[in-house]
PDB file of C-alpha atoms and ligand atoms in Angstrom:
ATOM      1  CA  MET A 634       0.104  -0.376  -0.156  1.00 82.00           C
ATOM      2  CA  LYS A 635       0.966   3.507  -0.578  1.00 88.00           C
ATOM      3  CA  LYS A 636       2.731   5.413   2.175  1.00 95.00           C
ATOM      4  CA  ILE A 637       1.637   8.985   2.850  1.00 97.00           C
ATOM      5  CA  THR A 638       2.595  11.944   5.107  1.00 98.00           C
ATOM      6  CA  ILE A 639       0.041  12.856   7.903  1.00 98.00           C
ATOM      7  CA  ALA A 640       0.372  16.452   9.533  1.00 98.00           C
ATOM      8  CA  ILE A 641      -1.808  16.983  12.459  1.00 98.00           C
ATOM      9  CA  ASP A 642      -1.265  20.707  13.661  1.00 96.00           C
ATOM     10  CA  GLY A 643      -3.647  22.908  16.166  1.00 94.00           C
ATOM     11  CA  PHE A 644      -3.778  24.563  19.386  1.00 91.00           C
ATOM     12  CA  SER A 645      -2.468  23.528  22.881  1.00 86.00           C
ATOM     13  CA  SER A 646      -4.595  20.974  24.803  1.00 87.00           C
ATOM     14  CA  CYS A 647      -6.598  20.023  22.077  1.00 91.00           C
ATOM     15  CA  GLY A 648      -5.236  16.050  22.388  1.00 89.00           C
ATOM     16  CA  LYS A 649      -3.378  16.232  18.992  1.00 92.00           C
ATOM     17  CA  SER A 650      -0.377  14.134  20.743  1.00 90.00           C
ATOM     18  CA  THR A 651      -2.768  10.986  21.549  1.00 89.00           C
ATOM     19  CA  MET A 652      -4.510  11.370  18.681  1.00 94.00           C
ATOM     20  CA  ALA A 653      -1.481  11.006  16.258  1.00 96.00           C
ATOM     21  CA  LYS A 654       0.170   8.475  18.665  1.00 94.00           C
ATOM     22  CA  SER A 655      -3.350   6.204  18.132  1.00 94.00           C
ATOM     23  CA  LEU A 656      -3.428   6.848  14.627  1.00 97.00           C
ATOM     24  CA  ALA A 657       0.229   6.104  13.732  1.00 95.00           C
ATOM     25  CA  ARG A 658      -0.224   2.709  15.946  1.00 94.00           C
ATOM     26  CA  ALA A 659      -3.843   1.791  13.943  1.00 96.00           C
ATOM     27  CA  ILE A 660      -2.084   2.244  10.510  1.00 96.00           C
ATOM     28  CA  GLU A 661       1.575   1.240  11.549  1.00 94.00           C
ATOM     29  CA  TYR A 662       3.610   4.397  10.675  1.00 96.00           C
ATOM     30  CA  ILE A 663       6.315   6.023  12.608  1.00 94.00           C
ATOM     31  CA  TYR A 664       4.905   9.029  15.107  1.00 95.00           C
ATOM     32  CA  ILE A 665       7.184  11.870  15.759  1.00 95.00           C
ATOM     33  CA  ASP A 666       5.773  14.632  18.375  1.00 95.00           C
ATOM     34  CA  SER A 667       7.843  17.877  16.696  1.00 96.00           C
ATOM     35  CA  GLY A 668       6.880  19.675  20.146  1.00 94.00           C
ATOM     36  CA  ALA A 669       9.538  17.097  21.981  1.00 96.00           C
ATOM     37  CA  MET A 670      12.268  18.553  19.731  1.00 97.00           C
ATOM     38  CA  TYR A 671      11.844  21.963  21.200  1.00 96.00           C
ATOM     39  CA  ARG A 672      11.241  20.831  24.469  1.00 95.00           C
ATOM     40  CA  ALA A 673      14.954  19.160  24.143  1.00 98.00           C
ATOM     41  CA  VAL A 674      16.452  22.381  23.092  1.00 98.00           C
ATOM     42  CA  THR A 675      15.012  24.049  26.212  1.00 97.00           C
ATOM     43  CA  LEU A 676      16.449  21.252  28.055  1.00 98.00           C
ATOM     44  CA  PHE A 677      19.653  21.813  26.572  1.00 98.00           C
ATOM     45  CA  CYS A 678      19.764  25.284  27.319  1.00 98.00           C
ATOM     46  CA  LEU A 679      18.902  24.865  30.627  1.00 97.00           C
ATOM     47  CA  GLN A 680      21.589  22.254  31.089  1.00 97.00           C
ATOM     48  CA  ASN A 681      23.836  24.983  29.753  1.00 96.00           C
ATOM     49  CA  ASN A 682      22.865  27.934  31.833  1.00 97.00           C
ATOM     50  CA  LEU A 683      21.708  29.823  28.891  1.00 97.00           C
ATOM     51  CA  PHE A 684      18.653  31.455  30.728  1.00 97.00           C
ATOM     52  CA  ASP A 685      18.711  34.269  33.207  1.00 95.00           C
ATOM     53  CA  GLY A 686      15.373  34.009  34.911  1.00 91.00           C
ATOM     54  CA  GLU A 687      12.907  34.321  31.420  1.00 90.00           C
ATOM     55  CA  LYS A 688      15.701  35.447  29.319  1.00 95.00           C
ATOM     56  CA  LEU A 689      17.316  33.508  26.831  1.00 97.00           C
ATOM     57  CA  ASN A 690      21.092  33.946  26.096  1.00 97.00           C
ATOM     58  CA  ILE A 691      20.552  33.594  22.255  1.00 97.00           C
ATOM     59  CA  ASP A 692      24.010  34.599  21.245  1.00 97.00           C
ATOM     60  CA  SER A 693      25.456  31.796  23.218  1.00 97.00           C
ATOM     61  CA  LEU A 694      22.778  29.566  21.922  1.00 97.00           C
ATOM     62  CA  GLU A 695      23.490  30.710  18.322  1.00 96.00           C
ATOM     63  CA  LYS A 696      27.581  29.824  19.255  1.00 96.00           C
ATOM     64  CA  ILE A 697      26.471  25.881  20.258  1.00 93.00           C
ATOM     65  CA  ILE A 698      23.396  25.055  18.195  1.00 94.00           C
ATOM     66  CA  GLY A 699      25.547  22.942  16.297  1.00 93.00           C
ATOM     67  CA  ASP A 700      26.709  20.796  19.439  1.00 93.00           C
ATOM     68  CA  ILE A 701      22.557  19.359  19.882  1.00 96.00           C
ATOM     69  CA  ARG A 702      21.691  16.200  18.665  1.00 96.00           C
ATOM     70  CA  ILE A 703      18.317  15.138  18.857  1.00 96.00           C
ATOM     71  CA  ASN A 704      16.795  11.749  17.779  1.00 93.00           C
ATOM     72  CA  PHE A 705      14.180   9.587  18.260  1.00 93.00           C
ATOM     73  CA  ARG A 706      14.649   5.771  18.988  1.00 94.00           C
ATOM     74  CA  LEU A 707      11.700   3.016  19.690  1.00 90.00           C
ATOM     75  CA  ASN A 708      10.815   2.351  22.948  1.00 91.00           C
ATOM     76  CA  HIS A 709       9.864  -1.401  22.900  1.00 91.00           C
ATOM     77  CA  GLU A 710       7.756  -1.195  26.093  1.00 91.00           C
ATOM     78  CA  SER A 711       5.619   1.672  24.902  1.00 85.00           C
ATOM     79  CA  GLY A 712       5.971   0.971  21.113  1.00 84.00           C
ATOM     80  CA  LEU A 713       6.506   5.071  20.869  1.00 86.00           C
ATOM     81  CA  PRO A 714       9.728   6.724  20.029  1.00 90.00           C
ATOM     82  CA  ASP A 715      11.560   8.166  22.962  1.00 94.00           C
ATOM     83  CA  THR A 716      13.444  11.291  22.537  1.00 96.00           C
ATOM     84  CA  TYR A 717      17.351  11.876  22.731  1.00 97.00           C
ATOM     85  CA  LEU A 718      19.332  14.340  23.414  1.00 98.00           C
ATOM     86  CA  ASN A 719      23.209  13.950  22.682  1.00 97.00           C
ATOM     87  CA  ASP A 720      22.796  10.402  22.986  1.00 97.00           C
ATOM     88  CA  THR A 721      20.611  10.558  26.479  1.00 98.00           C
ATOM     89  CA  ASN A 722      17.326   9.810  26.787  1.00 97.00           C
ATOM     90  CA  VAL A 723      15.433  12.815  28.153  1.00 97.00           C
ATOM     91  CA  GLU A 724      11.325  11.630  27.594  1.00 94.00           C
ATOM     92  CA  LYS A 725      10.812  12.470  30.872  1.00 90.00           C
ATOM     93  CA  GLU A 726      13.033  15.468  31.575  1.00 93.00           C
ATOM     94  CA  ILE A 727      11.446  17.501  28.821  1.00 94.00           C
ATOM     95  CA  ARG A 728       8.042  16.998  30.180  1.00 86.00           C
ATOM     96  CA  SER A 729       9.070  18.940  33.447  1.00 85.00           C
ATOM     97  CA  MET A 730       7.184  21.990  34.581  1.00 79.00           C
ATOM     98  CA  GLU A 731      10.826  24.043  34.192  1.00 87.00           C
ATOM     99  CA  VAL A 732      10.968  23.213  30.320  1.00 90.00           C
ATOM    100  CA  SER A 733       7.439  23.662  29.619  1.00 84.00           C
ATOM    101  CA  SER A 734       7.579  27.268  31.271  1.00 84.00           C
ATOM    102  CA  LYS A 735      10.437  28.176  28.905  1.00 90.00           C
ATOM    103  CA  VAL A 736       9.819  26.016  25.725  1.00 90.00           C
ATOM    104  CA  SER A 737       7.400  28.888  24.103  1.00 87.00           C
ATOM    105  CA  ILE A 738      10.964  31.095  24.437  1.00 90.00           C
ATOM    106  CA  VAL A 739      12.972  28.735  22.658  1.00 94.00           C
ATOM    107  CA  SER A 740      10.773  27.829  20.263  1.00 92.00           C
ATOM    108  CA  ALA A 741      10.315  31.389  18.724  1.00 91.00           C
ATOM    109  CA  VAL A 742      13.995  31.796  18.052  1.00 94.00           C
ATOM    110  CA  ASN A 743      14.212  31.560  14.111  1.00 94.00           C
ATOM    111  CA  PHE A 744      17.540  29.497  13.971  1.00 96.00           C
ATOM    112  CA  VAL A 745      16.399  26.874  16.250  1.00 97.00           C
ATOM    113  CA  ARG A 746      13.004  26.626  14.162  1.00 95.00           C
ATOM    114  CA  LYS A 747      15.430  26.241  10.983  1.00 95.00           C
ATOM    115  CA  ALA A 748      17.419  23.861  12.580  1.00 96.00           C
ATOM    116  CA  MET A 749      14.357  21.557  13.900  1.00 97.00           C
ATOM    117  CA  VAL A 750      12.298  22.118  10.374  1.00 97.00           C
ATOM    118  CA  SER A 751      15.275  20.479   8.586  1.00 96.00           C
ATOM    119  CA  ILE A 752      15.691  17.217  11.224  1.00 95.00           C
ATOM    120  CA  GLN A 753      11.861  17.208  10.902  1.00 97.00           C
ATOM    121  CA  LYS A 754      11.963  17.139   6.991  1.00 97.00           C
ATOM    122  CA  GLU A 755      14.707  14.079   6.737  1.00 96.00           C
ATOM    123  CA  LEU A 756      12.865  12.254   9.419  1.00 94.00           C
ATOM    124  CA  GLY A 757       9.628  12.334   6.946  1.00 95.00           C
ATOM    125  CA  LYS A 758      11.696  11.864   3.615  1.00 96.00           C
ATOM    126  CA  ALA A 759      10.760   8.104   3.490  1.00 94.00           C
ATOM    127  CA  LYS A 760       6.803   8.787   4.139  1.00 96.00           C
ATOM    128  CA  GLY A 761       4.712   6.798   6.593  1.00 97.00           C
ATOM    129  CA  ILE A 762       4.960   9.435   9.090  1.00 97.00           C
ATOM    130  CA  VAL A 763       2.573  11.289  11.588  1.00 98.00           C
ATOM    131  CA  MET A 764       4.025  14.325  12.703  1.00 98.00           C
ATOM    132  CA  ASP A 765       2.088  16.612  15.119  1.00 97.00           C
ATOM    133  CA  GLY A 766       2.713  20.034  15.875  1.00 95.00           C
ATOM    134  CA  ARG A 767       2.224  23.776  15.208  1.00 94.00           C
ATOM    135  CA  ASP A 768       4.095  24.322  11.627  1.00 95.00           C
ATOM    136  CA  ILE A 769       3.905  20.793  10.156  1.00 97.00           C
ATOM    137  CA  GLY A 770       1.356  21.422   7.374  1.00 97.00           C
ATOM    138  CA  THR A 771       2.199  24.705   6.812  1.00 96.00           C
ATOM    139  CA  VAL A 772       6.365  24.600   6.924  1.00 96.00           C
ATOM    140  CA  VAL A 773       7.591  21.180   7.760  1.00 97.00           C
ATOM    141  CA  PHE A 774       5.455  19.200   5.112  1.00 98.00           C
ATOM    142  CA  PRO A 775       3.520  21.337   2.726  1.00 97.00           C
ATOM    143  CA  ASN A 776       3.151  18.646   0.516  1.00 97.00           C
ATOM    144  CA  ALA A 777       1.412  16.301   3.036  1.00 98.00           C
ATOM    145  CA  GLU A 778      -1.623  13.974   1.391  1.00 98.00           C
ATOM    146  CA  LEU A 779      -3.366  14.638   4.781  1.00 98.00           C
ATOM    147  CA  LYS A 780      -3.435  17.705   7.043  1.00 98.00           C
ATOM    148  CA  ILE A 781      -5.745  17.854   9.957  1.00 98.00           C
ATOM    149  CA  PHE A 782      -5.754  21.084  12.077  1.00 97.00           C
ATOM    150  CA  VAL A 783      -7.284  20.020  15.403  1.00 96.00           C
ATOM    151  CA  THR A 784      -9.630  22.697  17.565  1.00 95.00           C
ATOM    152  CA  ALA A 785     -11.579  22.706  20.603  1.00 96.00           C
ATOM    153  CA  GLN A 786     -13.716  25.112  22.462  1.00 96.00           C
ATOM    154  CA  PRO A 787     -11.206  26.752  24.778  1.00 95.00           C
ATOM    155  CA  LYS A 788     -13.477  25.920  28.083  1.00 96.00           C
ATOM    156  CA  ILE A 789     -13.701  22.427  26.787  1.00 96.00           C
ATOM    157  CA  ARG A 790      -9.533  22.168  26.301  1.00 94.00           C
ATOM    158  CA  ALA A 791      -9.276  24.211  29.753  1.00 93.00           C
ATOM    159  CA  GLN A 792     -11.525  21.320  31.384  1.00 95.00           C
ATOM    160  CA  ARG A 793      -9.925  18.618  30.231  1.00 91.00           C
ATOM    161  CA  ARG A 794      -6.765  20.099  30.966  1.00 86.00           C
ATOM    162  CA  LEU A 795      -7.750  20.654  34.508  1.00 91.00           C
ATOM    163  CA  ASP A 796      -9.128  17.406  34.813  1.00 91.00           C
ATOM    164  CA  GLU A 797      -5.332  15.941  33.944  1.00 84.00           C
ATOM    165  CA  LEU A 798      -3.938  18.097  36.419  1.00 85.00           C
ATOM    166  CA  ARG A 799      -6.291  16.797  38.991  1.00 91.00           C
ATOM    167  CA  SER A 800      -5.956  13.372  38.321  1.00 90.00           C
ATOM    168  CA  LYS A 801      -1.964  14.340  38.937  1.00 84.00           C
ATOM    169  CA  GLY A 802      -2.313  15.399  42.280  1.00 89.00           C
ATOM    170  CA  ASP A 803      -2.833  19.398  41.481  1.00 86.00           C
ATOM    171  CA  ASN A 804      -5.895  20.604  43.602  1.00 90.00           C
ATOM    172  CA  VAL A 805      -4.828  24.225  43.680  1.00 88.00           C
ATOM    173  CA  THR A 806      -5.340  25.191  40.469  1.00 87.00           C
ATOM    174  CA  SER A 807      -8.366  26.888  39.189  1.00 92.00           C
ATOM    175  CA  PHE A 808     -10.371  26.570  36.213  1.00 94.00           C
ATOM    176  CA  GLU A 809      -9.827  30.561  35.536  1.00 94.00           C
ATOM    177  CA  GLN A 810      -5.971  30.259  35.682  1.00 91.00           C
ATOM    178  CA  VAL A 811      -5.826  27.464  33.214  1.00 89.00           C
ATOM    179  CA  LEU A 812      -8.247  28.997  30.895  1.00 93.00           C
ATOM    180  CA  LYS A 813      -6.044  32.416  31.376  1.00 90.00           C
ATOM    181  CA  ASN A 814      -2.911  30.314  30.550  1.00 85.00           C
ATOM    182  CA  LEU A 815      -4.779  28.542  27.795  1.00 88.00           C
ATOM    183  CA  GLU A 816      -5.979  31.661  26.024  1.00 90.00           C
ATOM    184  CA  GLU A 817      -2.713  33.352  26.436  1.00 85.00           C
ATOM    185  CA  ARG A 818      -0.641  30.733  24.819  1.00 82.00           C
ATOM    186  CA  ASP A 819      -3.334  30.569  21.667  1.00 88.00           C
ATOM    187  CA  HIS A 820      -2.524  34.251  21.350  1.00 88.00           C
ATOM    188  CA  LEU A 821       1.296  33.442  21.277  1.00 82.00           C
ATOM    189  CA  ASP A 822       0.926  30.350  19.124  1.00 84.00           C
ATOM    190  CA  GLN A 823      -1.104  32.468  16.499  1.00 89.00           C
ATOM    191  CA  THR A 824       0.931  35.812  17.034  1.00 89.00           C
ATOM    192  CA  ARG A 825       4.322  35.182  16.721  1.00 86.00           C
ATOM    193  CA  LYS A 826       6.823  36.059  13.888  1.00 88.00           C
ATOM    194  CA  GLU A 827       8.290  32.951  13.482  1.00 87.00           C
ATOM    195  CA  SER A 828       6.241  30.066  11.843  1.00 87.00           C
ATOM    196  CA  PRO A 829       2.646  31.393  13.832  1.00 89.00           C
ATOM    197  CA  LEU A 830       0.133  28.948  14.263  1.00 92.00           C
ATOM    198  CA  LYS A 831      -1.870  28.884  11.098  1.00 92.00           C
ATOM    199  CA  LYS A 832      -4.229  26.428   9.273  1.00 96.00           C
ATOM    200  CA  ALA A 833      -2.833  25.348   6.247  1.00 97.00           C
ATOM    201  CA  ASP A 834      -5.424  26.475   3.062  1.00 97.00           C
ATOM    202  CA  ASP A 835      -5.740  22.599   2.322  1.00 97.00           C
ATOM    203  CA  ALA A 836      -6.105  21.371   5.888  1.00 98.00           C
ATOM    204  CA  ILE A 837      -9.576  19.934   7.379  1.00 98.00           C
ATOM    205  CA  ILE A 838     -10.384  20.970  10.516  1.00 97.00           C
ATOM    206  CA  LEU A 839     -11.274  18.832  13.196  1.00 97.00           C
ATOM    207  CA  ASP A 840     -13.390  20.692  15.983  1.00 96.00           C
ATOM    208  CA  ASN A 841     -12.892  17.784  18.531  1.00 96.00           C
ATOM    209  CA  SER A 842     -15.204  19.776  21.765  1.00 96.00           C
ATOM    210  CA  PHE A 843     -18.134  17.122  21.523  1.00 96.00           C
ATOM    211  CA  ILE A 844     -16.817  14.207  20.183  1.00 95.00           C
ATOM    212  CA  THR A 845     -15.850  10.900  22.201  1.00 94.00           C
ATOM    213  CA  ILE A 846     -12.105   9.461  21.433  1.00 93.00           C
ATOM    214  CA  ASP A 847     -13.506   6.546  19.315  1.00 95.00           C
ATOM    215  CA  GLN A 848     -15.719   8.979  17.035  1.00 96.00           C
ATOM    216  CA  GLN A 849     -12.259  10.717  16.714  1.00 96.00           C
ATOM    217  CA  MET A 850     -10.042   7.947  15.589  1.00 97.00           C
ATOM    218  CA  GLN A 851     -12.971   6.500  13.255  1.00 97.00           C
ATOM    219  CA  TRP A 852     -12.903  10.101  11.769  1.00 97.00           C
ATOM    220  CA  LEU A 853      -9.391  10.153  11.229  1.00 98.00           C
ATOM    221  CA  LEU A 854      -9.542   6.439   9.894  1.00 98.00           C
ATOM    222  CA  ASP A 855     -11.821   7.694   7.074  1.00 98.00           C
ATOM    223  CA  ARG A 856     -10.342  10.824   5.804  1.00 98.00           C
ATOM    224  CA  PHE A 857      -6.906   8.393   5.806  1.00 98.00           C
ATOM    225  CA  ASN A 858      -8.571   5.664   3.681  1.00 97.00           C
ATOM    226  CA  GLU A 859     -10.392   8.316   1.572  1.00 96.00           C
ATOM    227  CA  VAL A 860      -6.737   9.801   0.660  1.00 96.00           C
ATOM    228  CA  ILE A 861      -5.289   6.012   0.336  1.00 96.00           C
ATOM    229  CA  HIS A 862      -7.945   4.904  -2.248  1.00 92.00           C
ATOM    230  CA  SER A 863      -8.156   8.199  -3.839  1.00 89.00           C
ATOM    231  CA  SER A 864      -5.441   8.378  -7.245  1.00 65.00           C
TER     232      SER A 864
HETATM  233  O1   DC B 970       3.390  20.500  21.546  1.00 68.05           O
HETATM  234  P1   DC B 970       4.037  20.872  22.924  1.00 68.05           P
HETATM  235  O2   DC B 970       3.137  21.473  24.013  1.00 68.05           O
HETATM  236  O3   DC B 970       4.925  19.538  23.188  1.00 68.05           O
HETATM  237  O4   DC B 970       5.285  21.824  22.280  1.00 68.05           O
HETATM  238  C1   DC B 970       5.849  22.368  23.096  1.00 68.05           C
HETATM  239  C2   DC B 970       6.330  23.824  22.273  1.00 68.05           C
HETATM  240  O5   DC B 970       6.980  23.908  21.343  1.00 68.05           O
HETATM  241  C3   DC B 970       5.075  25.093  22.594  1.00 68.05           C
HETATM  242  O6   DC B 970       5.281  26.006  23.133  1.00 68.05           O
HETATM  243  C4   DC B 970       4.830  25.291  20.936  1.00 68.05           C
HETATM  244  C5   DC B 970       6.294  24.633  20.296  1.00 68.05           C
HETATM  245  N1   DC B 970       6.178  24.164  18.996  1.00 68.05           N
HETATM  246  C6   DC B 970       6.271  24.984  17.960  1.00 68.05           C
HETATM  247  O7   DC B 970       6.285  26.092  17.865  1.00 68.05           O
HETATM  248  N2   DC B 970       6.342  24.045  16.654  1.00 68.05           N
HETATM  249  C7   DC B 970       6.036  22.958  16.615  1.00 68.05           C
HETATM  250  N3   DC B 970       5.895  22.095  15.446  1.00 68.05           N
HETATM  251  C8   DC B 970       5.431  21.830  18.126  1.00 68.05           C
HETATM  252  C9   DC B 970       5.611  22.841  19.198  1.00 68.05           C
END
């Protein structure tokens, strides 16, 4: 069967990664989380003391960006790729709060984006890949055969995020705080100069506000089959 490229972009807390992972597993494609790469660069910056509070030392980063090697290796237990930074598995560290709070600063730097996009393009050369992010359908794989742009109502996304925080034992963060943070990130993602979050003209919108995970999976498989069986 022919292999295609699938780009999944969209807002934060829409369940993009979960959806991309499940789809990749179902159709036996490689899954790449492009956000993990920006997180790995952020971890590298923290390890090399390139942050002074919220301020990133961009000149120093530019000098050592060539020393950063990011790749993915299959974790046989989870069946998913783990992120490696200079040959060290950093899958856990890149999900820390410290990295999460700084990653939007790093991902707005244009030479960082250039370096990551070039790795992402290389990873997608052989097709048979599902990649999720913010600029996959617009910048990384503008020729992807299937592009999905995921969205959901902010209040619904905030409630999902809050449920996740509660399940991890956070009983202090309020719904209002989560919603405010989410709306701020939406704004930042959409208005930043470098590769802002934008629906590709040929992307199909998936609003998952009122559908179940199973319905969403069926919808994705239907779109995939349409593309596979066309032409
Ligand atoms: O999807 P995530 O939350 O793990 O992404 C982490 C950060 O990286 C987030 O601030 C958005 C940014 N990002 C990006 O700018 N471009 C991508 N292709 C993927 C993520």
